[in-house]
Structures are given as structure tokens and as C-alpha cells.
Short mmCIF file of C-alpha atoms and ligand atoms in Angstrom, two decimals:
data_model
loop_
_atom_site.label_atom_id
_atom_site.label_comp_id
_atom_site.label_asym_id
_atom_site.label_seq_id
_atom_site.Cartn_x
_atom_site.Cartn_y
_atom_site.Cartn_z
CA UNK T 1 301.98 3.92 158.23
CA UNK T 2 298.51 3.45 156.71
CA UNK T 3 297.79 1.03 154.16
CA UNK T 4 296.53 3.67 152.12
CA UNK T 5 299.96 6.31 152.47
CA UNK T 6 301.47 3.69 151.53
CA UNK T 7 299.72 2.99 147.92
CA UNK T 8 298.79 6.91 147.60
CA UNK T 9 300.36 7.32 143.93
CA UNK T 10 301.85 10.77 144.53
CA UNK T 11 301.98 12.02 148.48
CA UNK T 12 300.63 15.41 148.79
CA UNK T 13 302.46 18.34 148.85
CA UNK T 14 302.13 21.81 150.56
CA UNK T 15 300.08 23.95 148.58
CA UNK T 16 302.99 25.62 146.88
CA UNK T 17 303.80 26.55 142.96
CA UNK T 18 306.28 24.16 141.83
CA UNK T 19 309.26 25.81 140.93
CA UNK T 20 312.83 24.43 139.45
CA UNK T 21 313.23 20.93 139.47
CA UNK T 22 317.13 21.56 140.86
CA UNK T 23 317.31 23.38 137.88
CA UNK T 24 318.98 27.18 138.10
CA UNK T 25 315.68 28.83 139.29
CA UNK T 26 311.90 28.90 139.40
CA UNK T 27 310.72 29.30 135.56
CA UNK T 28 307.11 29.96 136.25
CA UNK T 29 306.33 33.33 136.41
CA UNK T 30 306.70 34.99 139.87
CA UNK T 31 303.31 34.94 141.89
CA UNK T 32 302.42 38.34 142.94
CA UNK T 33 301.41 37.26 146.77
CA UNK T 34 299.77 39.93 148.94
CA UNK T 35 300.32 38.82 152.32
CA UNK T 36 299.15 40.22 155.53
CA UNK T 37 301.31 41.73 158.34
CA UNK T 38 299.11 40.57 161.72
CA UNK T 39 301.19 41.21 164.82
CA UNK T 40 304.46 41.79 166.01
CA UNK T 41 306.20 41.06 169.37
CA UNK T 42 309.25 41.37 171.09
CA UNK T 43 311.53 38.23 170.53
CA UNK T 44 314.19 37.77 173.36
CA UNK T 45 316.65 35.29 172.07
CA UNK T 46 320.65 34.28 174.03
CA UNK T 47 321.76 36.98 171.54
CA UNK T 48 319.82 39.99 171.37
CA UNK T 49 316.50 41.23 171.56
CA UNK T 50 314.61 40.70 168.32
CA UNK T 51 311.41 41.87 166.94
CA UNK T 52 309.14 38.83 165.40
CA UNK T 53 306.31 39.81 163.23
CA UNK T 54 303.86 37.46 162.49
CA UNK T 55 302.56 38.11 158.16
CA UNK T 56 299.90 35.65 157.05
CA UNK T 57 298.92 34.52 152.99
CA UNK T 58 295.12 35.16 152.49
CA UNK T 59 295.32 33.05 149.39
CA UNK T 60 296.32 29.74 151.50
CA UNK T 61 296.38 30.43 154.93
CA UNK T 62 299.59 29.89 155.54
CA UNK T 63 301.79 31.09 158.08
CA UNK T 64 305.43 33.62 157.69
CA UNK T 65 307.87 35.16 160.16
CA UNK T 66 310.08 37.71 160.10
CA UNK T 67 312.53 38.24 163.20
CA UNK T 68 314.46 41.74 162.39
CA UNK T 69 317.09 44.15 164.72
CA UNK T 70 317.56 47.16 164.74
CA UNK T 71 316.41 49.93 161.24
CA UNK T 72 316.03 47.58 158.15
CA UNK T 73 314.12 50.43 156.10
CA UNK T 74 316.40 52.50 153.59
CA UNK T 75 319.41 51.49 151.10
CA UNK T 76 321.98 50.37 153.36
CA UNK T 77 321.96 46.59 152.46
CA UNK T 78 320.48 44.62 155.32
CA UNK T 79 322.21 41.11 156.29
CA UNK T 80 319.73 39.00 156.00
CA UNK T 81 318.47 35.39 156.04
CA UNK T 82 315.92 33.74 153.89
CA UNK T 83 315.56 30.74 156.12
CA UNK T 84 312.78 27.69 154.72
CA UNK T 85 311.40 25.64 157.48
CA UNK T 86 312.95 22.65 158.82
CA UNK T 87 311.38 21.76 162.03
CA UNK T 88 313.86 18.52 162.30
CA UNK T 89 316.70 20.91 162.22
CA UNK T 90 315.28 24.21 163.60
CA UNK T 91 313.09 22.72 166.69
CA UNK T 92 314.81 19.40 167.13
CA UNK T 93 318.30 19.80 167.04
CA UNK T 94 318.33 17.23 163.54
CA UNK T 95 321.69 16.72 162.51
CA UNK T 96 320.89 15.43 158.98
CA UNK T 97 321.16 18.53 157.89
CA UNK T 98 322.93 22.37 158.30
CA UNK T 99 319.66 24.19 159.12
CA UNK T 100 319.60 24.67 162.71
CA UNK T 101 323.00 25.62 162.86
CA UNK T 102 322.52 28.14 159.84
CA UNK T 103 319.86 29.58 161.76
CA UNK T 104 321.55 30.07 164.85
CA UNK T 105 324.40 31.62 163.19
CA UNK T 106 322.18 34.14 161.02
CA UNK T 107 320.80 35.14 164.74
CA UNK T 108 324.04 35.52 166.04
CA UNK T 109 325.58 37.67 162.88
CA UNK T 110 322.85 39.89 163.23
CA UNK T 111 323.17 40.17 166.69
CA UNK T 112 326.88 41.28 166.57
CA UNK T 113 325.58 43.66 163.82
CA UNK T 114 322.89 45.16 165.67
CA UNK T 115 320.69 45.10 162.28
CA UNK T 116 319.28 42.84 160.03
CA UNK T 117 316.44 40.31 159.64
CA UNK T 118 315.69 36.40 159.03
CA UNK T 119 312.81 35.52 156.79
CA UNK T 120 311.34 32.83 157.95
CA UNK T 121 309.29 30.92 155.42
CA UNK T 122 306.88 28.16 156.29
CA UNK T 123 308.23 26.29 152.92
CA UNK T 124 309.20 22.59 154.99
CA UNK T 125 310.96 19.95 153.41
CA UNK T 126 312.03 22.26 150.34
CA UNK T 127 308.35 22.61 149.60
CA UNK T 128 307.03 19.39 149.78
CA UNK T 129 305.69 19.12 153.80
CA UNK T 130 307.80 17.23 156.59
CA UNK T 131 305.64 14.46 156.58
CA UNK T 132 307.01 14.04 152.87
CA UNK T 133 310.75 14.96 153.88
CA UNK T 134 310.19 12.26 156.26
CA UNK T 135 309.25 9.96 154.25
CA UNK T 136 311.93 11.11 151.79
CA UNK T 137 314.81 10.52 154.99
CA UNK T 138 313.41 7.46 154.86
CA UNK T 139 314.22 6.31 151.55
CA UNK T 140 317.38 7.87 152.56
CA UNK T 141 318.01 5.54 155.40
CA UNK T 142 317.89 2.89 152.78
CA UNK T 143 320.44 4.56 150.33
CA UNK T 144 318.68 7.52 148.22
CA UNK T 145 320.13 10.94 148.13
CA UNK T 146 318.30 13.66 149.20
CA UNK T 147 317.26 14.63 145.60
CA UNK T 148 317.00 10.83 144.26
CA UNK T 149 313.79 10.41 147.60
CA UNK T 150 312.69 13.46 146.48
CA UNK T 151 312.31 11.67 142.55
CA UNK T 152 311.13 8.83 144.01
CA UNK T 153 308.04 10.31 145.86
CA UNK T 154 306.94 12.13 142.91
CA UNK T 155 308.26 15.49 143.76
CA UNK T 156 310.97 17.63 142.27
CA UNK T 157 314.11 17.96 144.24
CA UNK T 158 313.10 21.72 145.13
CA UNK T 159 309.75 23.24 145.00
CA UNK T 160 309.99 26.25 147.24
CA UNK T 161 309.65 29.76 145.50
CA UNK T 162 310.42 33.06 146.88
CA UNK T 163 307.54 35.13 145.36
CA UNK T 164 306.24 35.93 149.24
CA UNK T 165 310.03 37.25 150.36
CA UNK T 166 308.43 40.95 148.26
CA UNK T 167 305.67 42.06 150.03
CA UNK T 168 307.49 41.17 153.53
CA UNK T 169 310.77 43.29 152.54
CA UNK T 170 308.12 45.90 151.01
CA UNK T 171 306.75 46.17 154.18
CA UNK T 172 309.94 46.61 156.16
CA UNK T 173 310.87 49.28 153.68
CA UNK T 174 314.36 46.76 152.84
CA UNK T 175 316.05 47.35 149.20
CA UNK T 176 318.52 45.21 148.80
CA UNK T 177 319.88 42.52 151.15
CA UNK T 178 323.36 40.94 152.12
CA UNK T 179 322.47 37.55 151.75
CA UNK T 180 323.65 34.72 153.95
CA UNK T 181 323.34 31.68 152.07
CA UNK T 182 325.18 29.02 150.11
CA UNK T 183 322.78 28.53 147.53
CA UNK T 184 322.92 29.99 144.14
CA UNK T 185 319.53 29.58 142.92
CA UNK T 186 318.31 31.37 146.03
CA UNK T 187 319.94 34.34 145.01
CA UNK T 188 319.38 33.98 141.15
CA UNK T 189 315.41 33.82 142.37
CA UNK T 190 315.52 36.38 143.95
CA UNK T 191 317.21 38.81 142.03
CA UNK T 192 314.68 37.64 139.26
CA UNK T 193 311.76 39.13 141.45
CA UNK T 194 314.07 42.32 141.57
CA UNK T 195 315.26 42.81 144.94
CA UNK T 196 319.19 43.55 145.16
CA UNK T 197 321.40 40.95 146.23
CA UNK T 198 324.38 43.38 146.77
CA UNK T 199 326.47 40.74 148.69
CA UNK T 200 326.83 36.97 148.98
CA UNK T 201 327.72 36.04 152.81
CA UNK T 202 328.57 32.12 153.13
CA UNK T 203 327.19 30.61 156.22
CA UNK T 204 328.43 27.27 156.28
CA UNK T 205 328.43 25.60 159.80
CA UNK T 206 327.86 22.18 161.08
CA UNK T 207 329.25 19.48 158.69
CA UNK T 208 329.37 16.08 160.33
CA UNK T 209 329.36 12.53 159.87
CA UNK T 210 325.76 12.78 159.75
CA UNK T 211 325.28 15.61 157.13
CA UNK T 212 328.24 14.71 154.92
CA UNK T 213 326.44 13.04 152.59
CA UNK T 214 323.59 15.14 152.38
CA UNK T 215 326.11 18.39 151.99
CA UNK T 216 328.16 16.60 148.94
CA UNK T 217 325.04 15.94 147.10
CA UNK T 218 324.01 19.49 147.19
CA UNK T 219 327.01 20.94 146.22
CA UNK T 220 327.17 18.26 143.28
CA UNK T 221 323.54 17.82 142.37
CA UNK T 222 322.11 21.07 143.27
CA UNK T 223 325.03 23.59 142.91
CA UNK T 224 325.23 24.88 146.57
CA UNK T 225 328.88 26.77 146.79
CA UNK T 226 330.30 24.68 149.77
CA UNK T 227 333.94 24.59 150.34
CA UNK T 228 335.36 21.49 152.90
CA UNK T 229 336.21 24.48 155.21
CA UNK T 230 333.71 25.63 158.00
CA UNK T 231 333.36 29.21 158.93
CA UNK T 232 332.49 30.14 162.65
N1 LIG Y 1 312.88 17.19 150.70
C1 LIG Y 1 313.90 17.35 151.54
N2 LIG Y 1 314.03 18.53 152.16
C2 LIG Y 1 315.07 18.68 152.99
C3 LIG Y 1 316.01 17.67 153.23
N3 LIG Y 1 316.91 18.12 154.12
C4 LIG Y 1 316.56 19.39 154.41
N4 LIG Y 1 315.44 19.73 153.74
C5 LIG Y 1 314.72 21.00 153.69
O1 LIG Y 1 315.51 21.87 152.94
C6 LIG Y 1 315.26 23.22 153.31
C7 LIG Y 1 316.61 23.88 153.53
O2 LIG Y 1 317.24 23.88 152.30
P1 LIG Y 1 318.76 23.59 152.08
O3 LIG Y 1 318.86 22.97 150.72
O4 LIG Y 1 319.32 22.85 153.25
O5 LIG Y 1 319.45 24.98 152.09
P2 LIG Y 1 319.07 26.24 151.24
O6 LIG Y 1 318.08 27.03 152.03
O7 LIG Y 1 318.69 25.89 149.85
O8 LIG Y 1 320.46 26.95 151.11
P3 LIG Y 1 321.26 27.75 152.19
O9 LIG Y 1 320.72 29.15 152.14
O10 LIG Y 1 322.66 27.68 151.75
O11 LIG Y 1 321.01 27.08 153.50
C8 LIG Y 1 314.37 23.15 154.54
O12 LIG Y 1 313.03 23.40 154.12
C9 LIG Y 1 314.52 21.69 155.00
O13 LIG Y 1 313.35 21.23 155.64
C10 LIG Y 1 315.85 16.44 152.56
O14 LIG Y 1 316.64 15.51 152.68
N5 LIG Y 1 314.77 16.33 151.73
ZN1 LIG Y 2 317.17 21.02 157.77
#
């Protein structure tokens, strides 16, 4: 690491809003984002067939996926993911964490379903970049919890927001979403932006010896509903 990473007084993070600091949800206003939809392509995947469209955010540049099966559009709540990037877990088979083991699983329940969609947002690290999260694993590999490295750096323990999750289930013509997750303040945010959360669907896979830790603390520190049990 650079001399000067090293003294930088507060490591930069993605060009985000902050939003809760762990606390019950974002309490900045929502951000009306207008994103572009750019391209879409097929998606084969060991489970079905998917369509990934490709939406990008004028304001910042940044990049969003969505990977959908079968009719979203219409009031029939879709099963749906609202995934944030984690290319440790996603891409390199990490197992610090649940995330690439979520994801597979939201794939696969959507396959069996033959409908539904995973937003993909480009929100790493819980907001604050992987560099960042690495440097926050770091810390961790010396004894900080996963929201104590966060403190540490400078950062909140969660900064993403789910302002950009509208205009992407706007465009798919989705109102109101079975939602896999295990985190409360997801849904609390994003009923507060109005779309329908008409179902809570756990999706907790992959505890181990290497992810224990970082599971207890967010059940206990940021009020993720996990049970000791694992679901398939
Ligand atoms: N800063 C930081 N981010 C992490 C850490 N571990 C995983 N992440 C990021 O956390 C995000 C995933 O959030 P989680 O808290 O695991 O899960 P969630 O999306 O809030 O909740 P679920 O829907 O139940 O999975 C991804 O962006 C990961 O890159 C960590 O130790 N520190
Ligand atoms: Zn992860």
C-alpha cells in the first residue's frame, strides 16, 4: 500500500448518497435517479435462460443490471432479488460472506419459478468501493467487526440506497415484488420509495466457519432476521 493510502484521512468512497448509518433506513430524501436502459441480451446461466439488461446512471456513470425470466410486467408480485455488488463473493467464490451463495440461490428460485428478476446494483462493499471493503476485511483480520472497520475507515456501516431500484422496476412494468432477503431495512427502504413489498422470502444459505462471525454481527448490530437454521 502507498504511503499516501495509508495517511489519506478518510478513503474515498463510491460516489453514492450516504444513507443510514445501520440505522432503520436511509433518512435523506429519496433521489429521484433517471437511469438509462442501453441493451439487453440473452443470459444463459446452469439454470435457465435469462434475459440481462444492461441500465446506465447519466448523473455518475455508473453501471446496473437486471437479469429477469419470464413476464415481470403487471400485479402479480414478482420474486425478486435486490442483490448489491460483492465481487469477492459473487466472482470469486469469497466465503467471508453469504453473497455468492444468495445469488446463486435467487437464480435458481427463479429458475424453478419460471419468472422473476435480480437487481443487480453496482453498490460494492455496502457503498463504500471494494478497495475500501478490503481494506475494511483487513481491519477485520486483526479483530474488527464488519461494522466496527467500517467506523474505523470513516464510513458508516451501510451507505447503499435504493433510490435507482424505481426507474428499473418502472421500466419492467413490476408493482410490487416478493422479496428475497434477510434484511429489514432493505425492505423498510424500499417500501419508503413506494414499491410493494407484498412478501418477505428468507434466503439464508452458506453459514460457515468463515462467515459466522460476520453473520452474528449483522443479525445483532444491523438487525438482519437470521435464524441458526439454513434453508436450501
Ligand atoms: N463494508 C463491507 N461491506 C461488506 C462486507 N461484507 C460484505 N459486504 C458488502 O455487503 C453487501 C451485501 O450486503 P449484506 O449486508 O451481506 O446483505 P444485504 O444485501 O444487506 O441483505 P440480504 O438481502 O439479506 O443479503 C455487498 O455490497 C458486499 O460487498 C464487509 O465486511 N464490509
Ligand atoms: Zn459478499
Amino acid at each position: 500500500m502507498s504511503k499516501k493510502s495509508l495517511t489519506s484521512p478518510r478513503p474515498h468512497a463510491e460516489a453514492l448518497e450516504p444513507g443510514s448509518a445501520g440505522g432503520p433506513v436511509p433518512t435523506s430524501p429519496p433521489v429521484s435517479y433517471q437511469l438509462d436502459h442501453v441493451a439487453a441480451c440473452n443470459l444463459p446461466t446452469p439454470w435457465a435462460v435469462f434475459r440481462l439488461h444492461a441500465f446506465v446512471d447519466p448523473a455518475s456513470g455508473k453501471e446496473h443490471l437486471a437479469v429477469v425470466l419470464g413476464d415481470v410486467t403487471g400485479p402479480e408480485p414478482v420474486l425478486a432479488r435486490v442483490h448489491s455488488e460483492c465481487l469477492t463473493g459473487d466472482g470469486l467464490f469469497s466465503q467471508r460472506c453469504d453473497c455468492g451463495a444468495q445469488l446463486e440461490t435467487a437464480l435458481r428460485r427463479i429458475a424453478d419459478e419460471g419468472r422473476g428478476m435480480v437487481l443487480y446494483l453496482r453498490q460494492e462493499g455496502r457503498g463504500i468501493g471494494l478497495v475500501n471493503k478490503i481494506r475494511a476485511y483487513q481491519l477485520q483480520d486483526a479483530g474488527a467487526d464488519t461494522v466496527e472497520a467500517n467506523e474505523r475507515l470513516g464510513f458508516p456501516a451501510d451507505m447503499r440506497r435504493y433510490d435507482l431500484c424505481q426507474p428499473m422496476l418502472k421500466y419492467f412494468g413490476v408493482q410490487a415484488l416478493r422479496l428475497m432477503t434477510n434484511n429489514p431495512r432493505k425492505v423498510q427502504a424500499l417500501e419508503r420509495l413506494g414499491i410493494t413489498v407484498s412478501e418477505r422470502v428468507p434466503i439464508q444459505v452458506n453459514r460457515n466457519p468463515y462467515n459466522e462471525g460476520y453473520l452474528s454481527t449483522k443479525a445483532a448490530k444491523l438487525g438482519h432476521w437470521l435464524k441458526d437454521k439454513l434453508e436450501g
